[in-house]
Amino acid sequence: MSQPGKTKFQIDLRRHLREQDIDDNLIHLITEIAEASKYIINSIRTGDLGVAGTSNLYGEKQLALDVLADRILRKRLDHSRVVANIMSEEMDEIIPISPDCAGKYSVAFDPLDGSSLVDVNLAVGTIVSIFEGCDLLQPGRNQVAALYVLYGPRTTLIYSTGNGVHEFALNTLMEYTLLQENIKIESKGNLYSPGGQRNLYTPGVEAFTNHLEERGVKLRYSGGFVPDINQILLKGRGIFYYPHLQGLPQGKLRLLFELSPMAYLIEQAGGAASNGHQPILDLQPDQIHGRAPVFIGCKEDVALAEEFIRKYEVESPPQVGKKSSKAVHSN
Ligand code: AFP
């Protein structure tokens, strides 16, 4: 895929996008989002970590970083001339940018996922989902592209337009240059990233977690969806889950701008993403802030989670006060 004669590290994001068989407007859109991330980095690195409503030392109204990140992205998308509608975690409804859909894209994004982690200097990220035309309430399988930017010790950008998953790093000249192409996930992992309160796990998820621990799988959980997924993607093995919980049947993570883009990237890398019963990418969003349980990562581990849930919660639902004793035979 890289240009002959050029080492792949000299290939910047725009050049790499041009090697994909995609529309110029989509190339422009993705490069505009990449440009916006540079302003977000600046606000994270230098911004006062106050919260919205307070004022900084100049008396200016302090914006929470996630609100600031949202404004940076919204402004960039608004001026891009290739966007029809946008939706973000910070918005209450879909915002129309252009009435005509032809040749344009609609974008759903989480501008700064895990923003509360900035105060304790942990990694955070921007997650973006891109559909062709005006409709954002589509199953994630219809996305034409997805990407995330990870603001960690290094700033990296991972994207896919349906032709593999590719990683870029921001260099000292503030250019995103290619680190690796066509990242692949193994079928089974040795990491697990279990979200949600363990004491609220349902019997199937509890049994699945016990199985992983008996298998000697290592726990890695930062509280940030983007770094936790990035670790699984780049190490090529592991499973992240934020499951349905007792009293929280839909879990915590949002389908439109967290789960669908990450599921698109992980499936492109040969992994899987499920809500415990069916692929995340096949879910039809019925509302813009809809949530779903998620099990995402190595294919075999995701399938095993579904098997535990089926055995413990579907085929033999737990009686009140009793735990199902049905064993799940798994390697
Ligand atoms: P915030 O964006 O509110 O910080 O939440 C981050 C997040 O949505 C996602 O990034 C994490 O995977 C998940 O929440 C962590 O949730 P818990 O704090 O309940 O573990």
mmCIF file of N, CA, C and O and ligand atoms in Angstrom, residues 66 89 110 112-117 124 127 194-197 221-228 240 242 245 252-254 258 291, ligand 1:
data_model
loop_
_atom_site.group_PDB
_atom_site.id
_atom_site.type_symbol
_atom_site.label_atom_id
_atom_site.label_comp_id
_atom_site.label_asym_id
_atom_site.label_seq_id
_atom_site.Cartn_x
_atom_site.Cartn_y
_atom_site.Cartn_z
ATOM 1 N N ASP A 66 -14.211 19.109 27.500
ATOM 2 C CA ASP A 66 -15.026 18.374 26.521
ATOM 3 C C ASP A 66 -15.937 19.340 25.755
ATOM 4 O O ASP A 66 -16.171 19.162 24.551
ATOM 5 N N GLU A 89 -21.699 13.903 21.730
ATOM 6 C CA GLU A 89 -22.095 13.622 23.111
ATOM 7 C C GLU A 89 -22.573 14.890 23.802
ATOM 8 O O GLU A 89 -23.409 14.853 24.693
ATOM 9 N N ASP A 110 -17.671 11.724 19.743
ATOM 10 C CA ASP A 110 -17.471 12.005 21.163
ATOM 11 C C ASP A 110 -16.206 12.860 21.208
ATOM 12 O O ASP A 110 -15.116 12.342 21.006
ATOM 13 N N LEU A 112 -14.332 14.394 23.444
ATOM 14 C CA LEU A 112 -13.258 14.093 24.390
ATOM 15 C C LEU A 112 -13.756 13.032 25.366
ATOM 16 O O LEU A 112 -14.176 13.320 26.480
ATOM 17 N N ASP A 113 -13.682 11.783 24.886
ATOM 18 C CA ASP A 113 -14.188 10.676 25.713
ATOM 19 C C ASP A 113 -13.239 10.443 26.887
ATOM 20 O O ASP A 113 -12.023 10.399 26.704
ATOM 21 N N GLY A 114 -13.817 10.340 28.073
ATOM 22 C CA GLY A 114 -12.998 10.124 29.271
ATOM 23 C C GLY A 114 -12.449 11.429 29.812
ATOM 24 O O GLY A 114 -11.467 11.451 30.558
ATOM 25 N N SER A 115 -13.100 12.551 29.431
ATOM 26 C CA SER A 115 -12.547 13.883 29.769
ATOM 27 C C SER A 115 -12.218 14.030 31.255
ATOM 28 O O SER A 115 -11.257 14.708 31.610
ATOM 29 N N SER A 116 -12.963 13.341 32.119
ATOM 30 C CA SER A 116 -12.689 13.481 33.566
ATOM 31 C C SER A 116 -11.317 12.920 33.932
ATOM 32 O O SER A 116 -10.767 13.213 34.986
ATOM 33 N N LEU A 117 -10.721 12.129 33.016
ATOM 34 C CA LEU A 117 -9.414 11.520 33.301
ATOM 35 C C LEU A 117 -8.271 12.520 33.099
ATOM 36 O O LEU A 117 -7.149 12.297 33.552
ATOM 37 N N VAL A 124 -6.914 10.227 27.126
ATOM 38 C CA VAL A 124 -8.292 10.426 26.674
ATOM 39 C C VAL A 124 -8.297 10.418 25.152
ATOM 40 O O VAL A 124 -7.246 10.360 24.510
ATOM 41 N N ILE A 127 -13.546 10.239 19.427
ATOM 42 C CA ILE A 127 -14.056 9.111 18.639
ATOM 43 C C ILE A 127 -15.008 9.659 17.570
ATOM 44 O O ILE A 127 -15.859 10.501 17.872
ATOM 45 N N PRO A 194 -12.533 -5.111 32.087
ATOM 46 C CA PRO A 194 -13.927 -5.263 32.530
ATOM 47 C C PRO A 194 -14.472 -3.963 33.118
ATOM 48 O O PRO A 194 -14.085 -3.538 34.190
ATOM 49 N N GLY A 195 -15.431 -3.332 32.432
ATOM 50 C CA GLY A 195 -16.039 -2.094 32.935
ATOM 51 C C GLY A 195 -17.237 -2.384 33.814
ATOM 52 O O GLY A 195 -17.744 -3.505 33.845
ATOM 53 N N GLY A 196 -17.671 -1.350 34.512
ATOM 54 C CA GLY A 196 -18.860 -1.491 35.339
ATOM 55 C C GLY A 196 -18.556 -2.130 36.680
ATOM 56 O O GLY A 196 -17.532 -2.780 36.863
ATOM 57 N N GLN A 197 -19.504 -1.912 37.623
ATOM 58 C CA GLN A 197 -19.312 -2.470 38.975
ATOM 59 C C GLN A 197 -19.469 -3.983 38.977
ATOM 60 O O GLN A 197 -20.508 -4.523 38.594
ATOM 61 N N TYR A 221 -7.436 -1.983 32.777
ATOM 62 C CA TYR A 221 -8.602 -1.099 32.673
ATOM 63 C C TYR A 221 -8.222 0.293 33.163
ATOM 64 O O TYR A 221 -7.789 0.448 34.292
ATOM 65 N N SER A 222 -8.328 1.301 32.254
ATOM 66 C CA SER A 222 -7.918 2.657 32.643
ATOM 67 C C SER A 222 -9.109 3.555 32.952
ATOM 68 O O SER A 222 -8.941 4.627 33.534
ATOM 69 N N GLY A 223 -10.314 3.118 32.539
ATOM 70 C CA GLY A 223 -11.456 4.016 32.674
ATOM 71 C C GLY A 223 -11.639 4.895 31.455
ATOM 72 O O GLY A 223 -12.584 5.681 31.373
ATOM 73 N N GLY A 224 -10.741 4.743 30.472
ATOM 74 C CA GLY A 224 -10.873 5.471 29.205
ATOM 75 C C GLY A 224 -11.109 4.479 28.077
ATOM 76 O O GLY A 224 -10.269 3.610 27.816
ATOM 77 N N PHE A 225 -12.253 4.634 27.400
ATOM 78 C CA PHE A 225 -12.609 3.683 26.333
ATOM 79 C C PHE A 225 -11.543 3.682 25.233
ATOM 80 O O PHE A 225 -11.132 2.610 24.775
ATOM 81 N N VAL A 226 -11.072 4.876 24.836
ATOM 82 C CA VAL A 226 -10.138 4.948 23.711
ATOM 83 C C VAL A 226 -8.799 4.283 24.053
ATOM 84 O O VAL A 226 -8.353 3.378 23.316
ATOM 85 N N PRO A 227 -8.129 4.638 25.164
ATOM 86 C CA PRO A 227 -6.871 3.931 25.459
ATOM 87 C C PRO A 227 -7.064 2.441 25.714
ATOM 88 O O PRO A 227 -6.216 1.632 25.337
ATOM 89 N N ASP A 228 -8.177 2.070 26.326
ATOM 90 C CA ASP A 228 -8.394 0.646 26.611
ATOM 91 C C ASP A 228 -8.597 -0.158 25.326
ATOM 92 O O ASP A 228 -8.076 -1.264 25.178
ATOM 93 N N PHE A 240 -12.505 -6.051 25.751
ATOM 94 C CA PHE A 240 -13.062 -4.982 26.597
ATOM 95 C C PHE A 240 -14.555 -5.240 26.727
ATOM 96 O O PHE A 240 -15.211 -5.628 25.745
ATOM 97 N N TYR A 242 -18.129 -3.470 28.667
ATOM 98 C CA TYR A 242 -18.930 -2.689 29.603
ATOM 99 C C TYR A 242 -20.327 -3.289 29.490
ATOM 100 O O TYR A 242 -21.093 -2.934 28.602
ATOM 101 N N LEU A 245 -25.792 -4.411 33.269
ATOM 102 C CA LEU A 245 -25.612 -4.602 34.705
ATOM 103 C C LEU A 245 -26.987 -4.749 35.357
ATOM 104 O O LEU A 245 -27.996 -4.341 34.765
ATOM 105 N N LYS A 252 -23.460 1.384 29.791
ATOM 106 C CA LYS A 252 -23.157 2.827 29.904
ATOM 107 C C LYS A 252 -22.784 3.475 28.580
ATOM 108 O O LYS A 252 -23.058 4.670 28.389
ATOM 109 N N LEU A 253 -22.154 2.741 27.690
ATOM 110 C CA LEU A 253 -21.554 3.394 26.523
ATOM 111 C C LEU A 253 -22.582 3.655 25.430
ATOM 112 O O LEU A 253 -23.523 2.880 25.230
ATOM 113 N N ARG A 254 -22.358 4.791 24.702
ATOM 114 C CA ARG A 254 -23.346 5.235 23.719
ATOM 115 C C ARG A 254 -23.090 4.568 22.377
ATOM 116 O O ARG A 254 -21.951 4.461 21.912
ATOM 117 N N GLU A 258 -19.767 6.115 20.283
ATOM 118 C CA GLU A 258 -18.696 5.355 20.963
ATOM 119 C C GLU A 258 -18.617 3.940 20.405
ATOM 120 O O GLU A 258 -17.595 3.525 19.875
ATOM 121 N N ARG A 291 -27.852 3.765 24.413
ATOM 122 C CA ARG A 291 -26.693 3.027 24.936
ATOM 123 C C ARG A 291 -26.840 1.543 24.592
ATOM 124 O O ARG A 291 -27.911 1.088 24.207
HETATM 125 P P1 AFP B 1 -16.600 9.924 30.806
HETATM 126 O O1 AFP B 1 -16.490 10.380 29.385
HETATM 127 O O2 AFP B 1 -17.841 10.376 31.512
HETATM 128 O O3 AFP B 1 -15.338 10.156 31.602
HETATM 129 O O4 AFP B 1 -16.772 8.326 30.745
HETATM 130 C C1 AFP B 1 -15.787 7.600 30.032
HETATM 131 C C2 AFP B 1 -16.482 6.345 29.556
HETATM 132 O O5 AFP B 1 -17.619 6.686 28.819
HETATM 133 C C3 AFP B 1 -15.548 5.477 28.724
HETATM 134 O O6 AFP B 1 -14.490 6.202 28.196
HETATM 135 C C4 AFP B 1 -15.050 4.422 29.710
HETATM 136 O O7 AFP B 1 -14.810 3.180 29.102
HETATM 137 C C5 AFP B 1 -16.195 4.316 30.725
HETATM 138 O O8 AFP B 1 -16.885 5.565 30.679
HETATM 139 C C6 AFP B 1 -15.674 4.101 32.117
HETATM 140 O O9 AFP B 1 -16.809 4.014 32.954
HETATM 141 P P2 AFP B 1 -16.574 3.698 34.513
HETATM 142 O O10 AFP B 1 -15.955 4.954 35.076
HETATM 143 O O11 AFP B 1 -17.958 3.409 35.023
HETATM 144 O O12 AFP B 1 -15.663 2.508 34.595
#
